CSV table of C-alpha atoms in Angstrom, one decimal:
chain,number,residue,atom,x,y,z
T,12,MET,CA,20.4,0.0,-12.9
T,13,SER,CA,23.1,-2.6,-13.8
T,14,GLY,CA,24.0,-4.7,-17.4
T,15,SER,CA,26.1,-3.4,-20.2
T,16,SER,CA,25.1,-1.1,-23.2
T,17,ASP,CA,26.2,-3.8,-25.4
T,18,ASN,CA,23.2,-5.9,-25.1
T,19,LEU,CA,21.0,-4.5,-27.9
T,20,ASP,CA,18.4,-5.9,-30.1
T,21,ARG,CA,19.0,-5.2,-33.6
T,22,ASN,CA,17.1,-2.2,-33.3
T,23,GLY,CA,19.4,-0.8,-30.8
T,24,PHE,CA,17.0,-0.9,-27.9
T,25,ARG,CA,18.4,-2.6,-24.6
T,26,PRO,CA,16.0,-4.8,-23.0
T,27,ASN,CA,15.1,-3.5,-19.5
T,28,VAL,CA,12.5,-4.0,-16.8
T,29,GLY,CA,10.6,-1.2,-15.3
T,30,ILE,CA,8.8,-1.4,-11.6
T,31,ILE,CA,5.9,-0.1,-10.2
T,32,ILE,CA,5.6,-1.0,-6.6
T,33,HIS,CA,1.8,0.0,-5.2
T,34,ASN,CA,0.7,0.1,-1.4
T,35,ASP,CA,-2.5,-1.1,-0.1
T,36,GLU,CA,-4.0,2.6,-0.7
T,37,GLY,CA,-3.2,2.1,-4.5
T,38,GLN,CA,-0.2,4.5,-4.2
T,39,VAL,CA,2.9,3.9,-6.0
T,40,LEU,CA,6.6,4.3,-5.2
T,41,TRP,CA,8.4,7.0,-7.0
T,42,GLY,CA,11.8,7.5,-6.8
T,43,ARG,CA,14.4,10.6,-6.9
T,44,ARG,CA,17.3,9.9,-8.7
T,45,VAL,CA,20.8,10.4,-7.4
T,46,GLY,CA,22.4,13.6,-9.3
T,47,GLY,CA,20.9,16.6,-7.9
T,48,PHE,CA,18.5,17.5,-10.6
T,49,ASP,CA,15.3,16.5,-8.7
T,50,ALA,CA,14.3,13.8,-11.4
T,51,TRP,CA,11.9,11.2,-10.2
T,52,GLN,CA,11.2,7.7,-12.1
T,53,PHE,CA,9.8,4.5,-11.2
T,54,PRO,CA,12.8,1.5,-10.7
T,55,GLN,CA,14.2,0.6,-13.9
T,56,GLY,CA,17.0,-1.6,-14.9
T,57,GLY,CA,18.6,-3.5,-17.6
T,58,ILE,CA,18.4,-7.2,-18.3
T,59,GLU,CA,21.8,-9.0,-18.5
T,60,ARG,CA,22.8,-11.2,-20.9
T,61,GLY,CA,21.3,-14.9,-19.7
T,62,GLU,CA,19.1,-13.3,-17.0
T,63,SER,CA,15.3,-13.7,-17.3
T,64,ILE,CA,13.0,-11.2,-17.2
T,65,GLU,CA,11.9,-12.2,-13.6
T,66,GLU,CA,15.6,-12.2,-12.7
T,67,ALA,CA,16.3,-9.0,-13.9
T,68,LEU,CA,13.0,-7.8,-11.8
T,69,TYR,CA,14.1,-9.1,-8.9
T,70,ARG,CA,18.1,-7.9,-9.1
T,71,GLU,CA,16.8,-4.4,-9.8
T,72,LEU,CA,14.5,-4.6,-6.9
T,73,GLN,CA,17.3,-5.4,-4.5
T,74,GLU,CA,19.5,-2.8,-5.9
T,75,GLU,CA,17.1,-0.3,-6.1
T,76,VAL,CA,15.0,0.0,-3.3
T,77,GLY,CA,16.4,-3.1,-1.3
T,78,LEU,CA,13.6,-5.6,-1.7
T,79,THR,CA,13.5,-9.0,-2.1
T,80,ASP,CA,10.9,-11.4,-3.8
T,81,GLY,CA,9.5,-12.2,-0.2
T,82,ASP,CA,8.6,-8.1,0.3
T,83,VAL,CA,6.2,-8.2,-3.0
T,84,GLU,CA,3.8,-9.9,-5.1
T,85,ILE,CA,3.6,-9.7,-8.9
T,86,ARG,CA,0.2,-8.5,-9.8
T,87,GLN,CA,0.4,-7.8,-13.3
T,88,ARG,CA,3.1,-7.5,-16.0
T,89,THR,CA,2.7,-5.8,-19.7
T,90,LYS,CA,2.3,-8.2,-22.6
T,91,GLY,CA,4.5,-6.9,-24.9
T,92,TRP,CA,7.9,-4.8,-25.0
T,93,LEU,CA,7.3,-0.8,-24.6
T,94,HIS,CA,9.9,1.2,-26.1
T,95,TYR,CA,11.1,4.8,-25.7
T,96,ARG,CA,13.9,6.7,-27.6
T,97,THR,CA,16.8,8.3,-25.4
T,98,PRO,CA,17.8,11.4,-26.7
T,99,THR,CA,21.5,11.5,-27.3
T,100,GLY,CA,22.0,14.1,-24.5
T,101,PHE,CA,20.7,11.7,-22.4
T,102,ARG,CA,22.5,8.9,-23.1
T,103,ARG,CA,25.3,7.4,-21.1
T,104,ARG,CA,29.2,8.1,-22.4
T,105,ASP,CA,30.1,4.2,-22.3
T,106,SER,CA,26.8,3.5,-24.3
T,107,SER,CA,27.3,1.9,-27.8
T,108,PRO,CA,27.0,4.1,-30.6
T,109,ASP,CA,24.2,1.7,-31.9
T,110,PHE,CA,22.1,2.4,-28.5
T,111,MET,CA,18.3,3.6,-29.4
T,112,GLY,CA,16.8,3.3,-26.0
T,113,GLN,CA,15.3,1.1,-23.9
T,114,LYS,CA,12.5,-1.4,-24.7
T,115,GLN,CA,10.7,-2.7,-21.6
T,116,LYS,CA,8.8,-5.2,-19.8
T,117,TRP,CA,6.8,-3.5,-17.1
T,118,PHE,CA,6.1,-5.2,-13.6
T,119,LEU,CA,2.8,-3.9,-11.1
T,120,LEU,CA,4.0,-5.2,-7.4
T,121,ARG,CA,1.8,-5.0,-4.0
T,122,LEU,CA,4.4,-4.3,-1.3
T,123,LEU,CA,3.6,-6.7,1.1
T,124,ALA,CA,6.2,-5.4,3.6
T,125,GLY,CA,5.9,-2.3,5.8
T,126,ASP,CA,7.3,1.1,4.1
T,127,ASP,CA,10.5,0.5,6.2
T,128,ALA,CA,11.7,-2.3,4.1
T,129,VAL,CA,12.2,0.1,1.1
T,130,ARG,CA,15.6,1.3,1.4
T,131,THR,CA,17.3,3.1,-1.5
T,132,ASP,CA,21.0,3.0,0.0
T,133,ARG,CA,21.6,-0.9,-0.4
T,134,GLY,CA,23.0,-1.0,-3.7
T,135,GLU,CA,26.5,-1.0,-4.9
T,136,SER,CA,25.8,2.4,-6.8
T,137,PRO,CA,22.4,3.8,-5.3
T,138,GLU,CA,20.0,5.0,-8.0
T,139,PHE,CA,17.7,7.1,-5.6
T,140,ASP,CA,18.3,9.1,-2.8
T,141,ALA,CA,14.9,9.4,-1.7
T,142,TRP,CA,11.4,8.1,-2.3
T,143,ARG,CA,7.5,8.9,-1.8
T,144,TRP,CA,4.1,7.3,-2.3
T,145,VAL,CA,2.1,9.4,-5.1
T,146,SER,CA,-1.2,8.9,-6.7
T,147,TYR,CA,-1.3,6.3,-9.4
T,148,TRP,CA,-1.5,8.7,-12.5
T,149,TYR,CA,1.1,11.4,-11.0
T,150,PRO,CA,4.2,10.1,-12.8
T,151,VAL,CA,3.0,10.4,-16.0
T,152,GLY,CA,3.2,14.2,-16.0
T,153,GLN,CA,6.3,14.0,-13.6
T,154,VAL,CA,8.8,11.9,-15.7
T,155,ILE,CA,11.1,13.2,-18.0
T,156,ALA,CA,9.4,14.1,-21.2
T,157,PHE,CA,10.8,11.3,-23.5
T,158,LYS,CA,9.6,8.8,-20.9
T,159,ARG,CA,6.3,9.8,-20.7
T,160,GLY,CA,4.7,7.8,-23.6
T,161,VAL,CA,5.9,4.6,-21.8
T,162,TYR,CA,4.7,5.5,-18.4
T,163,ARG,CA,1.2,6.4,-19.7
T,164,ARG,CA,0.9,3.2,-21.8
T,165,ALA,CA,2.3,0.8,-18.8
T,166,LEU,CA,0.4,2.5,-16.2
T,167,ARG,CA,-2.6,2.2,-18.3
T,168,GLU,CA,-2.3,-1.3,-19.1
T,169,LEU,CA,-1.4,-2.4,-15.6
T,170,ALA,CA,-4.6,-0.1,-14.2
T,171,PRO,CA,-7.4,-2.8,-14.4
T,172,ALA,CA,-5.1,-4.7,-11.7
T,173,LEU,CA,-5.8,-2.3,-9.3
T,174,CYS,CA,-9.4,-1.7,-10.6
T,175,LEU,CA,-8.3,1.9,-11.5
T,176,VAL,CA,-10.0,3.9,-14.5
T,177,PRO,CA,-8.2,5.3,-17.2
T,178,GLU,CA,-6.2,8.4,-16.6
T,179,ILE,CA,-7.7,11.3,-15.6
T,180,ARG,CA,-6.3,14.7,-16.8
T,181,GLY,CA,-5.3,16.9,-13.8
T,182,THR,CA,-4.9,14.2,-11.3
T,183,HIS,CA,-2.4,15.5,-8.7
T,184,GLY,CA,0.3,13.4,-6.7
T,185,ASP,CA,0.2,12.6,-2.8
T,186,ARG,CA,3.3,14.8,-1.9
T,187,ARG,CA,4.0,13.3,1.3
T,188,THR,CA,7.2,11.9,2.0
T,189,ALA,CA,7.6,8.2,2.9
T,190,PRO,CA,8.6,7.3,6.5
T,191,GLY,CA,12.3,6.8,6.5
T,192,ALA,CA,12.8,8.8,3.2
T,193,SER,CA,13.0,12.9,3.1
T,194,ASP,CA,13.0,15.2,0.2
T,195,SER,CA,16.6,16.3,0.9
T,196,THR,CA,19.4,14.3,-0.4
T,197,ARG,CA,20.4,11.6,2.0
T,198,ASN,CA,24.2,10.1,2.1
T,199,ALA,CA,24.2,6.5,0.5
């Protein structure tokens, strides 16, 4: 995740891209954040001043999971901005006092490359230390609570691109670890 915290809209929300990568089985890439708290999420990151949404998408894709525009195809994107408020205790120390949270455009990408193209150790400051494939709806119940509403809205809006039905309560994810990754922390 890059970009500065002073790139805020008038309501204190930082423009951001959210990235949902799926494989041919309809599973989505789920990354474990660096830091030892066993926190998992989709790749995401800020849109820098002067950068288009698509430029931010491809920069964050490269930084966070080592993929290029040739490794994926855009299937769909959310129509509007999806917002979440970041609780005070979760805000970065260098955040602007006006920072309230993120406003995000979400993209659904199909992975064209093999699993071995996914590399979480290529960025300057890795965001993830492991990743795995999970079922499409699994992240809604597993991501940190303050992001759940945005995840639910993004997944619901993007589901038709995969011909998926709306979320079914009680869906469980596939906990298999992707090739080349493990559930233990890797050295970046």
